[in-house]
mmCIF file of C-alpha atoms in Angstrom:
data_model
loop_
_atom_site.group_PDB
_atom_site.id
_atom_site.type_symbol
_atom_site.label_atom_id
_atom_site.label_comp_id
_atom_site.label_asym_id
_atom_site.label_seq_id
_atom_site.Cartn_x
_atom_site.Cartn_y
_atom_site.Cartn_z
ATOM 1 C CA UNK L 1 24.673 28.981 48.254
ATOM 2 C CA UNK L 2 22.987 31.263 45.723
ATOM 3 C CA UNK L 3 24.095 30.900 42.104
ATOM 4 C CA UNK L 4 24.811 34.314 40.482
ATOM 5 C CA UNK L 5 22.228 35.387 37.894
ATOM 6 C CA UNK L 6 24.863 35.527 35.109
ATOM 7 C CA UNK L 7 25.867 31.908 35.769
ATOM 8 C CA UNK L 8 22.242 30.784 35.795
ATOM 9 C CA UNK L 9 21.595 32.661 32.533
ATOM 10 C CA UNK L 10 24.683 31.190 30.872
ATOM 11 C CA UNK L 11 23.679 27.695 31.963
ATOM 12 C CA UNK L 12 20.169 28.202 30.622
ATOM 13 C CA UNK L 13 21.465 29.474 27.276
ATOM 14 C CA UNK L 14 23.837 26.501 26.934
ATOM 15 C CA UNK L 15 20.976 24.123 27.712
ATOM 16 C CA UNK L 16 18.726 25.758 25.124
ATOM 17 C CA UNK L 17 21.483 25.735 22.495
ATOM 18 C CA UNK L 18 22.167 22.034 23.143
ATOM 19 C CA UNK L 19 18.469 21.202 22.930
ATOM 20 C CA UNK L 20 18.120 23.147 19.681
ATOM 21 C CA UNK L 21 21.154 21.382 18.231
ATOM 22 C CA UNK L 22 19.746 17.956 19.114
ATOM 23 C CA UNK L 23 16.358 18.890 17.681
ATOM 24 C CA UNK L 24 17.947 19.905 14.362
ATOM 25 C CA UNK L 25 19.814 16.628 13.945
ATOM 26 C CA UNK L 26 18.141 14.076 11.652
ATOM 27 C CA UNK L 27 16.695 11.072 13.479
ATOM 28 C CA UNK L 28 19.124 8.206 13.830
ATOM 29 C CA UNK L 29 18.526 5.177 11.670
ATOM 30 C CA UNK L 30 16.813 2.284 13.430
ATOM 31 C CA UNK L 31 17.340 -0.075 10.498
ATOM 32 C CA UNK L 32 18.244 -3.624 11.499
ATOM 33 C CA UNK L 33 21.336 -5.145 9.945
ATOM 34 C CA UNK L 34 20.995 -7.396 6.935
ATOM 35 C CA UNK L 35 21.479 -11.095 7.758
ATOM 36 C CA UNK L 36 24.938 -12.390 6.987
ATOM 37 C CA UNK L 37 23.626 -15.012 4.560
ATOM 38 C CA UNK L 38 22.293 -12.451 2.058
ATOM 39 C CA UNK L 39 24.381 -12.990 -1.114
ATOM 40 C CA UNK L 40 26.748 -10.219 -2.082
ATOM 41 C CA UNK L 41 25.251 -10.299 -5.573
ATOM 42 C CA UNK L 42 21.715 -9.545 -4.311
ATOM 43 C CA UNK L 43 20.003 -6.372 -5.500
ATOM 44 C CA UNK L 44 19.600 -4.237 -2.403
ATOM 45 C CA UNK L 45 16.977 -1.619 -1.629
ATOM 46 C CA UNK L 46 16.584 0.888 1.178
ATOM 47 C CA UNK L 47 13.312 1.052 3.091
ATOM 48 C CA UNK L 48 12.740 4.666 4.163
ATOM 49 C CA UNK L 49 10.184 5.705 6.767
ATOM 50 C CA UNK L 50 9.543 9.453 6.664
ATOM 51 C CA UNK L 51 12.843 9.795 4.819
ATOM 52 C CA UNK L 52 14.886 7.861 7.399
ATOM 53 C CA UNK L 53 16.471 4.481 6.704
ATOM 54 C CA UNK L 54 14.428 1.855 8.551
ATOM 55 C CA UNK L 55 15.037 -1.396 6.691
ATOM 56 C CA UNK L 56 15.990 -3.165 3.499
ATOM 57 C CA UNK L 57 14.886 -5.406 0.684
ATOM 58 C CA UNK L 58 17.265 -7.847 -0.998
ATOM 59 C CA UNK L 59 16.416 -9.739 -4.192
ATOM 60 C CA UNK L 60 18.427 -12.518 -5.839
ATOM 61 C CA UNK L 61 18.097 -15.651 -7.951
ATOM 62 C CA UNK L 62 19.497 -18.836 -6.407
ATOM 63 C CA UNK L 63 21.451 -21.513 -8.260
ATOM 64 C CA UNK L 64 18.276 -23.625 -8.573
ATOM 65 C CA UNK L 65 16.495 -20.786 -10.405
ATOM 66 C CA UNK L 66 14.213 -19.762 -7.528
ATOM 67 C CA UNK L 67 13.656 -16.073 -6.838
ATOM 68 C CA UNK L 68 14.394 -14.948 -3.262
ATOM 69 C CA UNK L 69 13.065 -11.737 -1.693
ATOM 70 C CA UNK L 70 14.155 -10.709 1.800
ATOM 71 C CA UNK L 71 12.318 -7.783 3.377
ATOM 72 C CA UNK L 72 12.509 -6.139 6.783
ATOM 73 C CA UNK L 73 12.063 -2.789 8.493
ATOM 74 C CA UNK L 74 11.806 -1.405 12.004
ATOM 75 C CA UNK L 75 8.902 0.894 12.872
ATOM 76 C CA UNK L 76 9.340 1.740 16.566
ATOM 77 C CA UNK L 77 9.942 -1.884 17.462
ATOM 78 C CA UNK L 78 7.374 -3.244 15.041
ATOM 79 C CA UNK L 79 7.897 -4.343 11.479
ATOM 80 C CA UNK L 80 8.131 -7.450 9.314
ATOM 81 C CA UNK L 81 11.056 -9.718 8.600
ATOM 82 C CA UNK L 82 10.234 -12.165 5.826
ATOM 83 C CA UNK L 83 11.928 -14.295 3.213
ATOM 84 C CA UNK L 84 9.946 -15.250 0.110
ATOM 85 C CA UNK L 85 11.063 -18.047 -2.211
ATOM 86 C CA UNK L 86 9.279 -18.173 -5.565
ATOM 87 C CA UNK L 87 9.465 -20.555 -8.501
ATOM 88 C CA UNK L 88 8.357 -18.862 -11.705
ATOM 89 C CA UNK L 89 6.646 -20.523 -14.653
ATOM 90 C CA UNK L 90 7.524 -19.940 -18.290
ATOM 91 C CA UNK L 91 5.152 -16.944 -18.377
ATOM 92 C CA UNK L 92 6.803 -15.351 -15.330
ATOM 93 C CA UNK L 93 3.866 -16.134 -13.004
ATOM 94 C CA UNK L 94 4.808 -17.898 -9.743
ATOM 95 C CA UNK L 95 3.851 -21.583 -9.639
ATOM 96 C CA UNK L 96 5.003 -21.926 -6.040
ATOM 97 C CA UNK L 97 5.854 -19.605 -3.181
ATOM 98 C CA UNK L 98 6.806 -19.944 0.457
ATOM 99 C CA UNK L 99 7.092 -17.045 2.889
ATOM 100 C CA UNK L 100 8.631 -17.422 6.344
ATOM 101 C CA UNK L 101 9.595 -15.045 9.152
ATOM 102 C CA UNK L 102 7.381 -12.646 11.097
ATOM 103 C CA UNK L 103 4.792 -10.030 10.145
ATOM 104 C CA UNK L 104 4.523 -6.361 11.166
ATOM 105 C CA UNK L 105 3.179 -7.252 14.629
ATOM 106 C CA UNK L 106 5.899 -9.914 15.096
ATOM 107 C CA UNK L 107 3.535 -12.856 14.635
ATOM 108 C CA UNK L 108 5.057 -15.925 12.937
ATOM 109 C CA UNK L 109 4.649 -16.194 9.159
ATOM 110 C CA UNK L 110 4.452 -19.559 7.390
ATOM 111 C CA UNK L 111 2.704 -19.041 4.056
ATOM 112 C CA UNK L 112 2.622 -21.440 1.116
ATOM 113 C CA UNK L 113 1.221 -21.478 -2.421
ATOM 114 C CA UNK L 114 1.462 -24.026 -5.216
ATOM 115 C CA UNK L 115 -0.013 -24.617 -8.670
ATOM 116 C CA UNK L 116 -0.072 -28.222 -9.866
ATOM 117 C CA UNK L 117 -2.125 -29.815 -12.646
ATOM 118 C CA UNK L 118 -4.390 -26.777 -12.905
ATOM 119 C CA UNK L 119 -5.182 -26.649 -9.176
ATOM 120 C CA UNK L 120 -3.978 -23.730 -7.076
ATOM 121 C CA UNK L 121 -3.584 -24.273 -3.333
ATOM 122 C CA UNK L 122 -2.700 -21.724 -0.678
ATOM 123 C CA UNK L 123 -2.395 -21.481 3.083
ATOM 124 C CA UNK L 124 -1.589 -18.504 5.292
ATOM 125 C CA UNK L 125 -2.608 -17.155 8.680
ATOM 126 C CA UNK L 126 -5.840 -15.709 7.258
ATOM 127 C CA UNK L 127 -7.141 -18.497 5.036
ATOM 128 C CA UNK L 128 -6.607 -21.839 3.376
ATOM 129 C CA UNK L 129 -8.114 -23.039 0.123
ATOM 130 C CA UNK L 130 -7.773 -24.372 -3.381
ATOM 131 C CA UNK L 131 -9.243 -23.583 -6.791
ATOM 132 C CA UNK L 132 -9.224 -25.070 -10.267
ATOM 133 C CA UNK L 133 -7.980 -22.522 -12.783
ATOM 134 C CA UNK L 134 -8.055 -22.709 -16.561
ATOM 135 C CA UNK L 135 -6.495 -19.313 -17.324
ATOM 136 C CA UNK L 136 -3.472 -17.461 -15.933
ATOM 137 C CA UNK L 137 -3.997 -16.297 -12.337
ATOM 138 C CA UNK L 138 -1.676 -14.612 -9.857
ATOM 139 C CA UNK L 139 -1.589 -15.553 -6.168
ATOM 140 C CA UNK L 140 -1.521 -12.391 -4.067
ATOM 141 C CA UNK L 141 0.640 -13.369 -1.112
ATOM 142 C CA UNK L 142 -0.487 -12.078 2.264
ATOM 143 C CA UNK L 143 3.101 -11.479 3.387
ATOM 144 C CA UNK L 144 4.916 -11.211 0.063
ATOM 145 C CA UNK L 145 7.889 -8.951 -0.587
ATOM 146 C CA UNK L 146 7.512 -5.556 -2.289
ATOM 147 C CA UNK L 147 9.192 -6.668 -5.531
ATOM 148 C CA UNK L 148 6.406 -9.169 -6.217
ATOM 149 C CA UNK L 149 4.200 -6.361 -7.455
ATOM 150 C CA UNK L 150 6.408 -6.094 -10.562
ATOM 151 C CA UNK L 151 5.771 -9.778 -11.306
ATOM 152 C CA UNK L 152 2.046 -9.126 -11.037
ATOM 153 C CA UNK L 153 2.221 -6.146 -13.382
ATOM 154 C CA UNK L 154 4.261 -8.081 -15.938
ATOM 155 C CA UNK L 155 1.774 -10.970 -15.887
ATOM 156 C CA UNK L 156 -1.161 -8.608 -16.385
ATOM 157 C CA UNK L 157 0.494 -6.665 -19.220
ATOM 158 C CA UNK L 158 1.053 -9.927 -21.084
ATOM 159 C CA UNK L 159 -2.723 -10.365 -21.212
ATOM 160 C CA UNK L 160 -3.930 -6.931 -22.209
ATOM 161 C CA UNK L 161 -3.379 -5.294 -18.814
ATOM 162 C CA UNK L 162 -5.470 -7.524 -16.562
ATOM 163 C CA UNK L 163 -5.156 -10.825 -14.716
ATOM 164 C CA UNK L 164 -7.251 -12.867 -12.294
ATOM 165 C CA UNK L 165 -6.115 -12.856 -8.684
ATOM 166 C CA UNK L 166 -6.035 -15.691 -6.191
ATOM 167 C CA UNK L 167 -7.852 -16.267 -3.912
ATOM 168 C CA UNK L 168 -10.305 -13.811 -5.588
ATOM 169 C CA UNK L 169 -10.484 -10.667 -7.672
ATOM 170 C CA UNK L 170 -8.857 -9.155 -10.725
ATOM 171 C CA UNK L 171 -5.953 -6.750 -11.150
ATOM 172 C CA UNK L 172 -5.728 -4.184 -13.943
ATOM 173 C CA UNK L 173 -2.485 -2.439 -14.786
ATOM 174 C CA UNK L 174 -1.798 0.809 -16.630
ATOM 175 C CA UNK L 175 1.363 2.701 -17.454
ATOM 176 C CA UNK L 176 0.926 6.224 -16.133
ATOM 177 C CA UNK L 177 4.096 8.244 -16.775
ATOM 178 C CA UNK L 178 7.848 8.003 -17.343
ATOM 179 C CA UNK L 179 10.721 9.723 -15.609
ATOM 180 C CA UNK L 180 14.507 10.020 -15.772
ATOM 181 C CA UNK L 181 16.203 9.737 -12.389
ATOM 182 C CA UNK L 182 19.827 10.392 -11.559
ATOM 183 C CA UNK L 183 22.155 9.546 -8.675
ATOM 184 C CA UNK L 184 25.936 9.844 -8.377
ATOM 185 C CA UNK L 185 26.286 10.584 -12.063
ATOM 186 C CA UNK L 186 24.231 7.581 -13.171
ATOM 187 C CA UNK L 187 20.843 7.774 -14.878
ATOM 188 C CA UNK L 188 17.891 5.443 -15.142
ATOM 189 C CA UNK L 189 14.643 5.660 -17.057
ATOM 190 C CA UNK L 190 11.727 4.484 -14.916
ATOM 191 C CA UNK L 191 8.027 3.985 -15.578
ATOM 192 C CA UNK L 192 5.177 4.530 -13.146
ATOM 193 C CA UNK L 193 2.503 1.817 -13.085
ATOM 194 C CA UNK L 194 -0.891 1.904 -11.416
ATOM 195 C CA UNK L 195 -2.589 -1.333 -10.366
ATOM 196 C CA UNK L 196 -6.309 -1.382 -9.606
ATOM 197 C CA UNK L 197 -7.957 -4.213 -7.729
ATOM 198 C CA UNK L 198 -5.560 -4.552 -4.800
ATOM 199 C CA UNK L 199 -7.028 -1.799 -2.617
ATOM 200 C CA UNK L 200 -9.724 0.878 -2.575
ATOM 201 C CA UNK L 201 -7.503 3.108 -4.710
ATOM 202 C CA UNK L 202 -4.786 2.184 -7.225
ATOM 203 C CA UNK L 203 -1.413 0.932 -6.031
ATOM 204 C CA UNK L 204 1.560 2.682 -7.624
ATOM 205 C CA UNK L 205 5.118 1.483 -8.176
ATOM 206 C CA UNK L 206 8.090 2.359 -10.373
ATOM 207 C CA UNK L 207 9.832 -0.076 -12.719
ATOM 208 C CA UNK L 208 12.974 0.084 -14.791
ATOM 209 C CA UNK L 209 13.634 -1.750 -18.047
ATOM 210 C CA UNK L 210 15.357 -5.053 -17.390
ATOM 211 C CA UNK L 211 15.186 -6.261 -21.001
ATOM 212 C CA UNK L 212 13.019 -5.764 -24.074
ATOM 213 C CA UNK L 213 10.251 -8.012 -22.747
ATOM 214 C CA UNK L 214 10.219 -7.188 -19.073
ATOM 215 C CA UNK L 215 10.405 -4.401 -16.506
ATOM 216 C CA UNK L 216 11.809 -5.026 -13.049
ATOM 217 C CA UNK L 217 10.895 -3.408 -9.763
ATOM 218 C CA UNK L 218 12.620 -0.080 -9.155
ATOM 219 C CA UNK L 219 10.741 1.170 -6.106
ATOM 220 C CA UNK L 220 7.757 2.757 -4.440
ATOM 221 C CA UNK L 221 7.617 6.296 -3.132
ATOM 222 C CA UNK L 222 5.195 8.134 -0.874
ATOM 223 C CA UNK L 223 5.238 10.420 2.145
ATOM 224 C CA UNK L 224 5.198 7.642 4.760
ATOM 225 C CA UNK L 225 7.376 4.926 3.329
ATOM 226 C CA UNK L 226 9.513 4.400 0.250
ATOM 227 C CA UNK L 227 11.582 1.543 -1.132
ATOM 228 C CA UNK L 228 14.444 2.705 -3.357
ATOM 229 C CA UNK L 229 17.579 0.920 -4.651
ATOM 230 C CA UNK L 230 20.631 1.503 -2.492
ATOM 231 C CA UNK L 231 22.523 4.526 -3.755
ATOM 232 C CA UNK L 232 19.418 5.992 -5.396
ATOM 233 C CA UNK L 233 17.707 7.342 -2.290
ATOM 234 C CA UNK L 234 18.239 10.951 -3.350
ATOM 235 C CA UNK L 235 16.405 10.270 -6.619
ATOM 236 C CA UNK L 236 13.194 9.382 -4.754
ATOM 237 C CA UNK L 237 10.479 10.138 -7.374
ATOM 238 C CA UNK L 238 7.911 10.925 -4.704
ATOM 239 C CA UNK L 239 6.311 13.950 -6.338
ATOM 240 C CA UNK L 240 5.225 11.944 -9.382
ATOM 241 C CA UNK L 241 4.221 8.769 -7.566
ATOM 242 C CA UNK L 242 0.546 9.558 -7.005
ATOM 243 C CA UNK L 243 -1.096 11.542 -9.816
ATOM 244 C CA UNK L 244 -3.616 14.006 -8.456
ATOM 245 C CA UNK L 245 -6.231 12.917 -10.979
ATOM 246 C CA UNK L 246 -6.564 9.471 -12.486
ATOM 247 C CA UNK L 247 -9.971 9.643 -14.131
ATOM 248 C CA UNK L 248 -9.080 7.143 -16.857
ATOM 249 C CA UNK L 249 -8.773 4.445 -14.191
ATOM 250 C CA UNK L 250 -12.291 3.050 -13.619
ATOM 251 C CA UNK L 251 -11.658 1.927 -10.048
ATOM 252 C CA UNK L 252 -10.382 5.267 -8.849
ATOM 253 C CA UNK L 253 -12.897 8.085 -8.543
ATOM 254 C CA UNK L 254 -11.995 11.757 -8.273
ATOM 255 C CA UNK L 255 -11.642 12.753 -4.657
ATOM 256 C CA UNK L 256 -14.785 14.859 -4.680
ATOM 257 C CA UNK L 257 -16.845 11.684 -5.169
ATOM 258 C CA UNK L 258 -15.536 10.040 -2.010
ATOM 259 C CA UNK L 259 -14.998 13.063 0.219
ATOM 260 C CA UNK L 260 -17.784 15.613 0.062
ATOM 261 C CA UNK L 261 -17.249 19.344 0.686
ATOM 262 C CA UNK L 262 -17.967 20.444 4.232
ATOM 263 C CA UNK L 263 -21.216 22.146 3.209
ATOM 264 C CA UNK L 264 -22.557 19.045 1.512
ATOM 265 C CA UNK L 265 -24.218 15.860 2.716
ATOM 266 C CA UNK L 266 -23.909 12.408 1.211
ATOM 267 C CA UNK L 267 -26.455 9.659 0.765
ATOM 268 C CA UNK L 268 -24.981 6.171 0.553
ATOM 269 C CA UNK L 269 -27.209 3.360 -0.648
ATOM 270 C CA UNK L 270 -25.937 -0.092 0.226
ATOM 271 C CA UNK L 271 -27.410 -3.533 0.583
ATOM 272 C CA UNK L 272 -26.165 -4.214 4.087
ATOM 273 C CA UNK L 273 -24.297 -2.594 6.963
ATOM 274 C CA UNK L 274 -22.762 -3.942 10.164
ATOM 275 C CA UNK L 275 -23.723 -2.513 13.539
ATOM 276 C CA UNK L 276 -20.820 -1.608 15.773
ATOM 277 C CA UNK L 277 -22.268 -2.987 19.015
ATOM 278 C CA UNK L 278 -23.351 -6.519 18.123
ATOM 279 C CA UNK L 279 -21.976 -7.030 14.616
ATOM 280 C CA UNK L 280 -25.448 -7.738 13.227
ATOM 281 C CA UNK L 281 -25.848 -7.281 9.477
ATOM 282 C CA UNK L 282 -28.658 -4.901 8.533
ATOM 283 C CA UNK L 283 -29.691 -5.090 4.882
ATOM 284 C CA UNK L 284 -31.071 -2.508 2.420
ATOM 285 C CA UNK L 285 -30.109 0.695 4.181
ATOM 286 C CA UNK L 286 -29.604 4.336 3.227
ATOM 287 C CA UNK L 287 -26.851 6.115 5.141
ATOM 288 C CA UNK L 288 -26.581 9.921 5.366
ATOM 289 C CA UNK L 289 -23.169 11.468 5.985
ATOM 290 C CA UNK L 290 -22.512 15.102 6.937
ATOM 291 C CA UNK L 291 -19.004 16.479 7.427
ATOM 292 C CA UNK L 292 -17.468 13.002 7.537
ATOM 293 C CA UNK L 293 -19.969 11.836 10.177
ATOM 294 C CA UNK L 294 -22.895 9.453 9.845
ATOM 295 C CA UNK L 295 -26.058 11.362 10.740
ATOM 296 C CA UNK L 296 -28.893 8.998 9.788
ATOM 297 C CA UNK L 297 -29.312 5.326 8.915
ATOM 298 C CA UNK L 298 -32.648 4.006 7.686
ATOM 299 C CA UNK L 299 -34.345 1.508 5.354
ATOM 300 C CA UNK L 300 -33.906 2.122 1.644
ATOM 301 C CA UNK L 301 -36.973 3.171 -0.283
ATOM 302 C CA UNK L 302 -37.951 1.690 -3.636
ATOM 303 C CA UNK L 303 -36.478 3.424 -6.649
ATOM 304 C CA UNK L 304 -34.036 6.258 -6.052
ATOM 305 C CA UNK L 305 -32.365 6.521 -2.652
ATOM 306 C CA UNK L 306 -33.670 9.095 -0.238
ATOM 307 C CA UNK L 307 -32.034 12.510 -0.499
ATOM 308 C CA UNK L 308 -31.843 15.233 2.123
ATOM 309 C CA UNK L 309 -34.305 17.940 0.922
ATOM 310 C CA UNK L 310 -32.048 20.701 2.234
ATOM 311 C CA UNK L 311 -29.520 19.980 -0.482
ATOM 312 C CA UNK L 312 -29.702 21.441 -3.947
ATOM 313 C CA UNK L 313 -27.088 19.075 -5.433
ATOM 314 C CA UNK L 314 -26.716 16.080 -3.155
ATOM 315 C CA UNK L 315 -23.982 13.507 -3.706
ATOM 316 C CA UNK L 316 -25.253 9.939 -3.890
ATOM 317 C CA UNK L 317 -22.896 6.963 -3.750
ATOM 318 C CA UNK L 318 -24.402 3.686 -4.929
ATOM 319 C CA UNK L 319 -22.825 0.934 -2.802
ATOM 320 C CA UNK L 320 -25.176 -1.858 -3.840
ATOM 321 C CA UNK L 321 -23.661 -5.248 -3.187
ATOM 322 C CA UNK L 322 -21.151 -3.911 -0.676
ATOM 323 C CA UNK L 323 -20.963 -3.831 3.109
ATOM 324 C CA UNK L 324 -20.511 -0.619 5.082
ATOM 325 C CA UNK L 325 -18.465 -0.886 8.283
ATOM 326 C CA UNK L 326 -18.361 2.190 10.544
ATOM 327 C CA UNK L 327 -15.178 3.402 12.142
ATOM 328 C CA UNK L 328 -12.633 1.752 9.873
ATOM 329 C CA UNK L 329 -11.892 4.603 7.450
ATOM 330 C CA UNK L 330 -11.838 8.325 8.078
ATOM 331 C CA UNK L 331 -12.401 10.727 5.204
ATOM 332 C CA UNK L 332 -11.277 14.316 5.789
ATOM 333 C CA UNK L 333 -12.983 16.764 3.402
ATOM 334 C CA UNK L 334 -10.970 19.596 1.900
#
C-alpha cells in the first residue's frame, strides 16, 4: 500500500518537531544520590559539569571535632566518590587525614597522612614516605575533597601568604578580587583567591567570611566544572573566576609567553627531555617549536640558546632544570 504524500509529509514534520523539542531540552541530571548517612546539618554543594548537576560535596564537623568532606560526581559513568576525615591542629593545618572510596577511574582509594612528634608520614596509591618538618607544612592529599583548598589558603595567609607543601613544593596565595553574589533574595560577599604552586598555572577558588580570622570555602567556577553551595547555583561567579591577566603572580606568565603567535617560532632550552619511543632521557637540548609543533631538537650550545635566524624577535623559554615530555600538553596559539 502506498502512503499518501500528505501523510508522509505530516509524519516527517511531526518527527522533526519532536526531535527539535528533545534537542532543546536541557540534559537530564546524572548526579548520584547522596548517601543516607550524610548528616542533615552538613553544608551541601552542587557539582556542575557544563552547567548540569552531576554530583555533590557535603562538609560537616563530627562530635569528636574531626572535619568530614564527602565528594562525588558522575561524568559519563566515571567520577570519584570519596570521604575525607581530617583532624586539624590549633593553627588550622591538618595533623591527620584519611581518604577512602574510589577515584575518577573507579580505582579504590585508601590514603592516609599523619603528623606526630615533628614527623610527617603519608601513603597513597602514588607514593609513600615520611619527612621531618620544623616549620608549618600542608599535606596536599592526592584524593582530597575540594573544600581542603580553603584550609591550605588559610594556613598560607597566616604565614605571609606562603606555606611548604608535603611531599614537596611550596604554595603561595594571593587575594585577587571581591564580589557580591545573590540568590533567592540572599546576599554573600565572596573573595577570589589564587594559589600558585599546585599546577602549571594558578588555582582559583572563592571563599566567604566565616569569622574575623578565617574564610571558608564558597566554591570554584569555570567552564567545565563548578562547585557551588546548594541554592546558589544561579550566582555562579564564573566570569570573574580566571582573570585574563595575572602578571603580579610570579608563577603565571602572560599567555603570549607560553603560546607563541602562529607566525612565530619558539626556542626552548632545557636540561633534559624524554624520548617518546624508549623513554630515554636526553640532556642539554634546545627544542624549536613552530605553530605548536616541535620542529627541531638538538644539543644546546654554550652561552645563549640557538635561535632560528629567520626570526626577527624570537621567543626563548629557559627551561633549565626541567624535563620536557612531548605529547602531554597541547598549546593552541591565538
